[in-house]
CSV table of C-alpha atoms in Angstrom, one decimal:
chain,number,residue,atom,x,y,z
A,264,UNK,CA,-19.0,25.0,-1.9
A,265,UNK,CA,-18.9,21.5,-3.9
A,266,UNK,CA,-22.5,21.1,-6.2
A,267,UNK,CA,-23.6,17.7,-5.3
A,268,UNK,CA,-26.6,17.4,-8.1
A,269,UNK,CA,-24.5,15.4,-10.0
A,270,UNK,CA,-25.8,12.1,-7.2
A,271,UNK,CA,-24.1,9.0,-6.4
A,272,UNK,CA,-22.3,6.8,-8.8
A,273,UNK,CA,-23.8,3.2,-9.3
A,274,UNK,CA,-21.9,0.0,-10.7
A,275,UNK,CA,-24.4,-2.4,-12.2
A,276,UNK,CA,-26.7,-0.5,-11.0
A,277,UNK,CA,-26.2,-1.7,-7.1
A,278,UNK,CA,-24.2,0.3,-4.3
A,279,UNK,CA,-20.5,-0.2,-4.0
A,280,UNK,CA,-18.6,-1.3,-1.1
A,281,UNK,CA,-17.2,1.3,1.6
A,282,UNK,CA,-13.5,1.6,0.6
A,283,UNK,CA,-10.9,1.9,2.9
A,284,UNK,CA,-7.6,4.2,2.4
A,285,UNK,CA,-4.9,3.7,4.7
A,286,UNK,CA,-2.4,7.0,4.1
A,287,UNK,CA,1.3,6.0,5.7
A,288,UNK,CA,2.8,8.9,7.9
A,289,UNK,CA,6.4,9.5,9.6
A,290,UNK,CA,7.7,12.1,11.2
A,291,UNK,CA,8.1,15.3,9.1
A,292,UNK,CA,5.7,14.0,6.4
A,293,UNK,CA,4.9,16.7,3.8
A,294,UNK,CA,1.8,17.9,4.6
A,295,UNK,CA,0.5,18.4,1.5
A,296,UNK,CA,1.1,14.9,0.8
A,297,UNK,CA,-1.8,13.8,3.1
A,298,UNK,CA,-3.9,16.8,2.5
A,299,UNK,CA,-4.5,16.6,-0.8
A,300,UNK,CA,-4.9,13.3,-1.3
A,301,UNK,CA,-7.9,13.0,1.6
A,302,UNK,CA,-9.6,16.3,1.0
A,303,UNK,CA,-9.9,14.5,-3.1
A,304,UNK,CA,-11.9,11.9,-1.0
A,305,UNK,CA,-13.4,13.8,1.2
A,306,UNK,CA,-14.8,15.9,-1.6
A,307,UNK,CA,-15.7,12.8,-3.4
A,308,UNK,CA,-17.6,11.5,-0.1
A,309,UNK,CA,-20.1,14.4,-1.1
A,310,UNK,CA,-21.8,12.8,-3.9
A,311,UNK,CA,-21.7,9.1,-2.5
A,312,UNK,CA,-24.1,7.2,-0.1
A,313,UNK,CA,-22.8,6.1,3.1
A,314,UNK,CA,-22.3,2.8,1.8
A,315,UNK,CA,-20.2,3.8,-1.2
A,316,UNK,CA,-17.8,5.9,0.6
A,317,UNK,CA,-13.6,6.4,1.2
A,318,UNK,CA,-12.9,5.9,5.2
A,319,UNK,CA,-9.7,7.5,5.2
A,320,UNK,CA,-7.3,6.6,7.8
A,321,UNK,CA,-3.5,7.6,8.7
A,322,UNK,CA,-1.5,4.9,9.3
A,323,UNK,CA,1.9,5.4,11.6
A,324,UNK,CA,4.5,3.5,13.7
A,325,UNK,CA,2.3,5.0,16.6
A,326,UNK,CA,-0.5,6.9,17.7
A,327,UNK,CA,2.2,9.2,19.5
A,328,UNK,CA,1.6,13.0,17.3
A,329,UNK,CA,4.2,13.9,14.9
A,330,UNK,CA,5.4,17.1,13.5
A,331,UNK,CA,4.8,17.5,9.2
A,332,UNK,CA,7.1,19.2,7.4
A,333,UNK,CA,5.0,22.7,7.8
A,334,UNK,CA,5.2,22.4,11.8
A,335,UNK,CA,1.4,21.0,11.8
A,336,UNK,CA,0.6,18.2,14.0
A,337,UNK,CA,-0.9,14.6,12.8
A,338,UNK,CA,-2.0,12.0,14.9
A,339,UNK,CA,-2.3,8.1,13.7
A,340,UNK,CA,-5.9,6.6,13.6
A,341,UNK,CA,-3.8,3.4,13.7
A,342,UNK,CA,-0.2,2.0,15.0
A,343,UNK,CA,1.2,-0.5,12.5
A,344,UNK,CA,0.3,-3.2,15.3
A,345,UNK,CA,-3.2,-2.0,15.3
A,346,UNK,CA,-3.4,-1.7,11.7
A,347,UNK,CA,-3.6,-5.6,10.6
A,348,UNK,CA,-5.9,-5.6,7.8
A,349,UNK,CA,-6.3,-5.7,4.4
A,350,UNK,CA,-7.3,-2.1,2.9
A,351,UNK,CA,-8.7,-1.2,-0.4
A,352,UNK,CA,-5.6,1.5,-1.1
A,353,UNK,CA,-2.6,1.6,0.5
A,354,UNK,CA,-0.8,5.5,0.0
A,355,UNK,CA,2.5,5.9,1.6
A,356,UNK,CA,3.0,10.0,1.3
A,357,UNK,CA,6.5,11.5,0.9
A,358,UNK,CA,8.6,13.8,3.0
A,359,UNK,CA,11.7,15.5,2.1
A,360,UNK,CA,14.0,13.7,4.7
A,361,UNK,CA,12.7,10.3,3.6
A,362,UNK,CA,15.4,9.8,0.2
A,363,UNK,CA,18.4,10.1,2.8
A,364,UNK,CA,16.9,8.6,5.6
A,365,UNK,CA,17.7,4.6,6.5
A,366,UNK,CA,15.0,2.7,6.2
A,367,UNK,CA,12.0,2.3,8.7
A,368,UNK,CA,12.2,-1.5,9.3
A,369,UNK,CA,8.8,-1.7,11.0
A,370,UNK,CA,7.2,0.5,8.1
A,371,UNK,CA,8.7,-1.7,5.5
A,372,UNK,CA,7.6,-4.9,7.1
A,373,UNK,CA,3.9,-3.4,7.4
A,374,UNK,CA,3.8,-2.5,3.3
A,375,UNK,CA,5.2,-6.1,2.8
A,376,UNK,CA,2.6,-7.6,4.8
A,377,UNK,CA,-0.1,-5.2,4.3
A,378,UNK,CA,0.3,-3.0,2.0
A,379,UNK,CA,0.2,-5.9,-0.8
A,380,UNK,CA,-2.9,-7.1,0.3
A,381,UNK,CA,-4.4,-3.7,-0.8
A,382,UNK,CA,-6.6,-3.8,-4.3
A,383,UNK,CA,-3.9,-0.9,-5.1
A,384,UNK,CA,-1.0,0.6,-3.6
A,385,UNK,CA,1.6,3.4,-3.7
A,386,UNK,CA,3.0,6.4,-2.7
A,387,UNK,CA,3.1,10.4,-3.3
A,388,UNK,CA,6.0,12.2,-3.9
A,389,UNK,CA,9.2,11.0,-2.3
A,390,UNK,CA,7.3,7.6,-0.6
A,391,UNK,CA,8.6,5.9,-3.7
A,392,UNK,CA,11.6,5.4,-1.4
A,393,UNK,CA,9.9,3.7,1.9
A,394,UNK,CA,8.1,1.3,-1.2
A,395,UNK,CA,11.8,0.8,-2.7
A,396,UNK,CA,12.9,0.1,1.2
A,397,UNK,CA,10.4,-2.4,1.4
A,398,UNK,CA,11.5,-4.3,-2.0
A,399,UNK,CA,8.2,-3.1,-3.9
A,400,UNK,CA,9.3,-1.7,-7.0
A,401,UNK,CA,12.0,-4.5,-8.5
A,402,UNK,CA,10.7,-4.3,-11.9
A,403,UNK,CA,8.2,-2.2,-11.4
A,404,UNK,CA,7.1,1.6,-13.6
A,405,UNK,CA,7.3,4.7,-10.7
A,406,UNK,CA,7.5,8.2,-10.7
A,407,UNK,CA,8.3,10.4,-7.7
A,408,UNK,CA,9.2,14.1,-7.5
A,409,UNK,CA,11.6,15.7,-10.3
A,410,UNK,CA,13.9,16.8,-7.9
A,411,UNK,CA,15.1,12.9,-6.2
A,412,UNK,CA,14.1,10.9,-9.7
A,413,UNK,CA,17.7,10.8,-10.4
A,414,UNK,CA,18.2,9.3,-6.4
A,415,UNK,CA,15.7,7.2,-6.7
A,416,UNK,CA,16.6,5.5,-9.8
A,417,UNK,CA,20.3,5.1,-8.5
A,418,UNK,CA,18.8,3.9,-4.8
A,419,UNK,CA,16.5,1.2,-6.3
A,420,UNK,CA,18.3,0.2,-10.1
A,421,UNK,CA,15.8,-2.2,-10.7
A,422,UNK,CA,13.1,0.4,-10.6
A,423,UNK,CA,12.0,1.9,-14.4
A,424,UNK,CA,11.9,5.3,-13.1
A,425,UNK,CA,9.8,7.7,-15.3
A,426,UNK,CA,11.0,11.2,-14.1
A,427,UNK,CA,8.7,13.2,-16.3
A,428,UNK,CA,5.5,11.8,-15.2
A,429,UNK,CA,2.8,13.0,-13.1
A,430,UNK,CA,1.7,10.0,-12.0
A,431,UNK,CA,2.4,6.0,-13.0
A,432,UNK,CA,-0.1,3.2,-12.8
A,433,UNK,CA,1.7,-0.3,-12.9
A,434,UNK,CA,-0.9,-2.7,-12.5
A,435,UNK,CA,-1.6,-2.4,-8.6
A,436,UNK,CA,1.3,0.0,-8.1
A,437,UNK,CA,0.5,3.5,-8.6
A,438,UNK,CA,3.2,6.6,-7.4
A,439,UNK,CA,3.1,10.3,-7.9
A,440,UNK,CA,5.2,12.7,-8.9
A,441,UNK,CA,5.9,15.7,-6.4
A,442,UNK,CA,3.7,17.3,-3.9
A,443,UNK,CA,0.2,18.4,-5.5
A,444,UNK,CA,0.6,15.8,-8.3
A,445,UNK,CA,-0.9,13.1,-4.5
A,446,UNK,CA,-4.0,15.6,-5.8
A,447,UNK,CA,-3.7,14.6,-9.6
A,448,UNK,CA,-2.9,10.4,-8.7
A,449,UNK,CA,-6.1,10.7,-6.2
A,450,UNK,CA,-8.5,12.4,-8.7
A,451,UNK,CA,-7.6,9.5,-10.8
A,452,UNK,CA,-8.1,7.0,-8.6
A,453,UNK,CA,-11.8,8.6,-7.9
A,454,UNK,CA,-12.3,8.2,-11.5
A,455,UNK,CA,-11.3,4.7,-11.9
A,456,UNK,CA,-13.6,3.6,-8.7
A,457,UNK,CA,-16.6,6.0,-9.4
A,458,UNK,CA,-16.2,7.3,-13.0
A,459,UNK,CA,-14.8,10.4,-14.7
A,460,UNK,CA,-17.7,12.9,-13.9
A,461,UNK,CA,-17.7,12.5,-10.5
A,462,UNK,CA,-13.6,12.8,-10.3
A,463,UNK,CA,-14.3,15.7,-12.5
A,464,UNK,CA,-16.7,17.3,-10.2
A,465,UNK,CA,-14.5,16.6,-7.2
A,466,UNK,CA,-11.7,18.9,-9.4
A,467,UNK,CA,-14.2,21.6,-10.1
A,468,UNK,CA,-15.2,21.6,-6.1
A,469,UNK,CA,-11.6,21.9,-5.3
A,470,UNK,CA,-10.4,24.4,-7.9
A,471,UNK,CA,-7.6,22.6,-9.3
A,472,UNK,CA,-7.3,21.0,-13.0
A,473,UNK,CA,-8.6,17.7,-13.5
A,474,UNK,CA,-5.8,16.3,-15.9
A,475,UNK,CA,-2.8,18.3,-16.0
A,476,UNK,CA,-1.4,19.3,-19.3
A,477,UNK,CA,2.0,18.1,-20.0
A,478,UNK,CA,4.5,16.0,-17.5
A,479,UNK,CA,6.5,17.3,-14.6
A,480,UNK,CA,9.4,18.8,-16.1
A,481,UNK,CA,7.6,21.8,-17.2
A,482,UNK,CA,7.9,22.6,-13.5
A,483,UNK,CA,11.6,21.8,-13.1
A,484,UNK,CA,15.0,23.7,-15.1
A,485,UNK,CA,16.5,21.3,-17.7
A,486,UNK,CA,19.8,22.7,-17.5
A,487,UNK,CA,22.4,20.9,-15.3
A,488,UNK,CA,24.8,22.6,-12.8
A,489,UNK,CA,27.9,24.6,-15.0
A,490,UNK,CA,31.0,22.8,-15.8
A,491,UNK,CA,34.5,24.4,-15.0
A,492,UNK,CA,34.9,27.3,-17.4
A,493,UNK,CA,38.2,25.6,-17.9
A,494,UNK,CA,37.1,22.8,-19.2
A,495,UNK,CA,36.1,21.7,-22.7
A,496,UNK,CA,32.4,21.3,-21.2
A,497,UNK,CA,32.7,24.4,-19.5
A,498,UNK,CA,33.8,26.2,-22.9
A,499,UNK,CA,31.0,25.0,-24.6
A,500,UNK,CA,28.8,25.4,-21.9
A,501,UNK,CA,29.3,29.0,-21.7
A,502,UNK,CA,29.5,29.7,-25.3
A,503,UNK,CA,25.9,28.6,-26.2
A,504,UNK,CA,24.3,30.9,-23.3
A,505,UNK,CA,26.1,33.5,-24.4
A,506,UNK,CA,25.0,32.6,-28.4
A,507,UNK,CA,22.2,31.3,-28.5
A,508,UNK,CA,21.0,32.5,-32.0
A,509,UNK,CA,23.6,30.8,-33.4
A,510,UNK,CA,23.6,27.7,-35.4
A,511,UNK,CA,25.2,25.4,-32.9
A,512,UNK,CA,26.0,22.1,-34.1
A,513,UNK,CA,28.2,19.4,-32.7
A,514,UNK,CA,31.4,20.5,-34.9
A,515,UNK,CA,31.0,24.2,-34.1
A,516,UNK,CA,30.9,22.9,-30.3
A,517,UNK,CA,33.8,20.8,-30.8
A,518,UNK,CA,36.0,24.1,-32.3
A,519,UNK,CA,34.8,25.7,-29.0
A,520,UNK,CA,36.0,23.0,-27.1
A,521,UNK,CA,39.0,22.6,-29.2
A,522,UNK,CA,38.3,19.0,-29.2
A,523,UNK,CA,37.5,16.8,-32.4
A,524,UNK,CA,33.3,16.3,-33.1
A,525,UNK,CA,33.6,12.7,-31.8
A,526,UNK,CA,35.7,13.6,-28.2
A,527,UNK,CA,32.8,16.2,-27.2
A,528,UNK,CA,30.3,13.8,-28.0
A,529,UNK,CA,31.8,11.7,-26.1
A,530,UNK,CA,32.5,13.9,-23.0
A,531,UNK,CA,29.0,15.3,-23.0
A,532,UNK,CA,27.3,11.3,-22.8
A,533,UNK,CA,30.1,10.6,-20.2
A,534,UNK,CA,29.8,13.8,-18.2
A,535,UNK,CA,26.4,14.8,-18.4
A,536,UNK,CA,24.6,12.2,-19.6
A,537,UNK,CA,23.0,13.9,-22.4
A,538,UNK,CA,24.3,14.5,-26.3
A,539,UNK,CA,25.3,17.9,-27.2
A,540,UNK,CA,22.3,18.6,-29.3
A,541,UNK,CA,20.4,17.8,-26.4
A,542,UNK,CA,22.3,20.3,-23.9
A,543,UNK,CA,22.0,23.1,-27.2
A,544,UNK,CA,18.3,22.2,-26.9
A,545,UNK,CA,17.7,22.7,-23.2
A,546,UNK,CA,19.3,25.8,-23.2
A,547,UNK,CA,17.2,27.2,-25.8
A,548,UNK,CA,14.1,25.5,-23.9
A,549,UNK,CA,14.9,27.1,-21.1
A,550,UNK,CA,15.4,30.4,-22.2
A,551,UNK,CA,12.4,30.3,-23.8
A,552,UNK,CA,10.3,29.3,-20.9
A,553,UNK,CA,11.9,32.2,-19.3
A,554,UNK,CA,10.8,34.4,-21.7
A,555,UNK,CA,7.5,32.8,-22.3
A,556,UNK,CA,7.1,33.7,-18.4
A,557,UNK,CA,8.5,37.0,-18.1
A,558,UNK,CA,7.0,38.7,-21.2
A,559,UNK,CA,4.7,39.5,-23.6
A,560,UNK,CA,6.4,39.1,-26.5
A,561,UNK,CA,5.0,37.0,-29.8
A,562,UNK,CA,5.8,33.5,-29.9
A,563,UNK,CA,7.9,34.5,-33.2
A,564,UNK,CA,9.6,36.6,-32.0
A,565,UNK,CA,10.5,34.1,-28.5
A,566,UNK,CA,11.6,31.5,-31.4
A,567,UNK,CA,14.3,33.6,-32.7
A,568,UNK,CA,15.9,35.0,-29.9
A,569,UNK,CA,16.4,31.3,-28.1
A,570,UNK,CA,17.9,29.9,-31.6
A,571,UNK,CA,14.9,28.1,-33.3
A,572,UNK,CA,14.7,28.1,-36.6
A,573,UNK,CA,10.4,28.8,-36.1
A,574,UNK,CA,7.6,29.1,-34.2
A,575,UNK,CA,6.8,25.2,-35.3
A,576,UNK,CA,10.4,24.2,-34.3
A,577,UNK,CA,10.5,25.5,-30.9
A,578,UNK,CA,6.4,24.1,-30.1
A,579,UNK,CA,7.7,20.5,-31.4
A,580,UNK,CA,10.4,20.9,-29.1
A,581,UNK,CA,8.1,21.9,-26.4
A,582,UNK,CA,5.6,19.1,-27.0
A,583,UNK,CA,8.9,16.8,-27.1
A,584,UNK,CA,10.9,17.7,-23.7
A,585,UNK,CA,7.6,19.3,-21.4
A,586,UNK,CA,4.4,17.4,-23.2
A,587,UNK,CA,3.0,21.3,-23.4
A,588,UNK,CA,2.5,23.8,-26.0
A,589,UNK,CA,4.3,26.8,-25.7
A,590,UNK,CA,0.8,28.6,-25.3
A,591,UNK,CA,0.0,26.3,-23.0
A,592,UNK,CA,3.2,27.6,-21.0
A,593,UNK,CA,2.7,31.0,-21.4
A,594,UNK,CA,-0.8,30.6,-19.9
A,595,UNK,CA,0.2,28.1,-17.4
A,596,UNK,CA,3.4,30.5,-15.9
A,597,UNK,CA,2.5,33.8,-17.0
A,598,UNK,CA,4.0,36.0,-14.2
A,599,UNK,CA,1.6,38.3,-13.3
A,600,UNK,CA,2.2,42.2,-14.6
């Protein structure tokens, strides 16, 4: 049950304009993807006057139903045909088909026509790509889901894609990281149209967190796939998870390796993409988030068993690589005893 006593919002002291949000669907669309992002204005709709309010409508190549990526059915208010208007947002949601699927010619020609028009547009999750598709994010700042960042920064090169945020606001382009993070980009969009109380009541209603602590990768492992043991890579790889308490730095690696200091270097940028310092880091981030997760034990004590020298060195790390506290962590991924 949402409390409504906090009333309407008012600009200038006169009604607002009923907004229209056209929400882009396809086959096998992640369900979540269009759930969350109307039932934030839906729940928003509850404190406005009839004037003021989001009329929410799914957009598709037809009105023919279409299966979501949980088996559930959706049916199109409007067919692209039907569709050609000017909205006040334009959402294309993700689906986890869409980053290897060719494009959809007629949706791209309806986002180029259409979805520009819009006072905003975007997407959730993986409908970065149907935008890219469509030419809409050539220079532009997007985000998408942690897991296809990587794709869709190779797919669309002259995209800035920012893989560890939950949600990017590029002028009129906005995009969401993955899945539930449609719920944190909608929230604030309610809060740019109707101000920050109402978006925050419309989080309390729903029982989710207004503003998210902290970016995406807290959600996502740092560490990359192994290396062939064989390897120099491989060596070092499996050396620093197995010693972590050590002091690891790039000339011990390179012993490891039995490599010089500059050819590991060298081999991490060019294989990996990261330096070894980096890779050392992740490892003991990771470990740490495991333990953070798993038990009980005192943030000291955490510290010294992934490698950091202190408590303070392994939360600036934190802050650094997740945009979260440690404690924030713990509380955040706590498994439940």
């Amino acid at each position: 049950m949402i409390d409504k006593s906090l009333g309407p919002a008012k600009k200038g002291g006169s009604a607002m304009a009923i907004r229209e949000v056209a929400l882009v669907i396809f086959d096998g669309v992640q369900a979540l993807d269009v759930a969350g992002p109307l039932d934030v204005f839906t729940a928003a709709n509850d404190f406005l006057p009839a004037q003021d309010r989001y009329r929410c409508l799914l957009v598709a190549r037809s009105r023919t139903p279409l299966r979501s990526s949980n088996g559930m059915w959706m049916t199109a208010d409007l067919s692209f045909d039907e569709a050609c208007r000017s909205f006040h947002t334009v959402l294309v949601a993700g689906g986890q088909r869409l980053p290897d699927s060719p494009p959809d010619e007629a949706m791209s020609a309806w986002l180029r026509r259409w979805g520009v028009t819009a006072d905003r547009y975007g997407s959730i999750c993986t409908g970065a790509f149907a935008l890219g598709h469509a030419g809409l994010l050539d220079g532009r700042t997007v985000t998408t889901h942690w897991l296809c960042s990587a794709k869709l920064a190779e797919t669309f090169p002259a995209a800035n894609v920012e893989r560890d945020r939950i949600y990017a606001r590029d002028d009129r382009l906005v995009t969401s990281a993955g899945v539930t993070a449609g719920i944190d980009l909608t929230l604030a969009l309610v809060g740019e149209d109707h101000g920050s109380a109402l978006s925050l009541a419309c989080a309390k209603g729903l029982v989710v967190v207004a503003q998210r602590q902290g970016g995406q990768s807290q959600f996502s492992p740092l560490l990359l796939p192994p290396s062939d043991a064989a390897t120099p890579l491989g060596k070092v790889q499996a050396y620093v998870m197995e010693h972590l308490g050590e002091s690891l730095p790039v000339e011990r690696l390179a012993e490891i390796a039995g490599v010089s200091a500059r050819s590991i270097a060298r081999l991490f940028v060019r294989d990996l993409g990261l330096t070894p310092h980096d890779f050392v880091e992740g490892v003991r981030i990771d470990h740490a988030r495991n333990l953070l997760e798993a038990t009980e034990s005192p943030l000291k004590i955490v510290a010294f068993e992934c490698g950091f020298a202190s408590p303070d060195q392994m939360r600036s790390a934190f802050q650094r690589r997740l945009r979260i506290t440690p404690v924030r962590y713990r509380e955040s991924f706590r498994m439940a005893g």
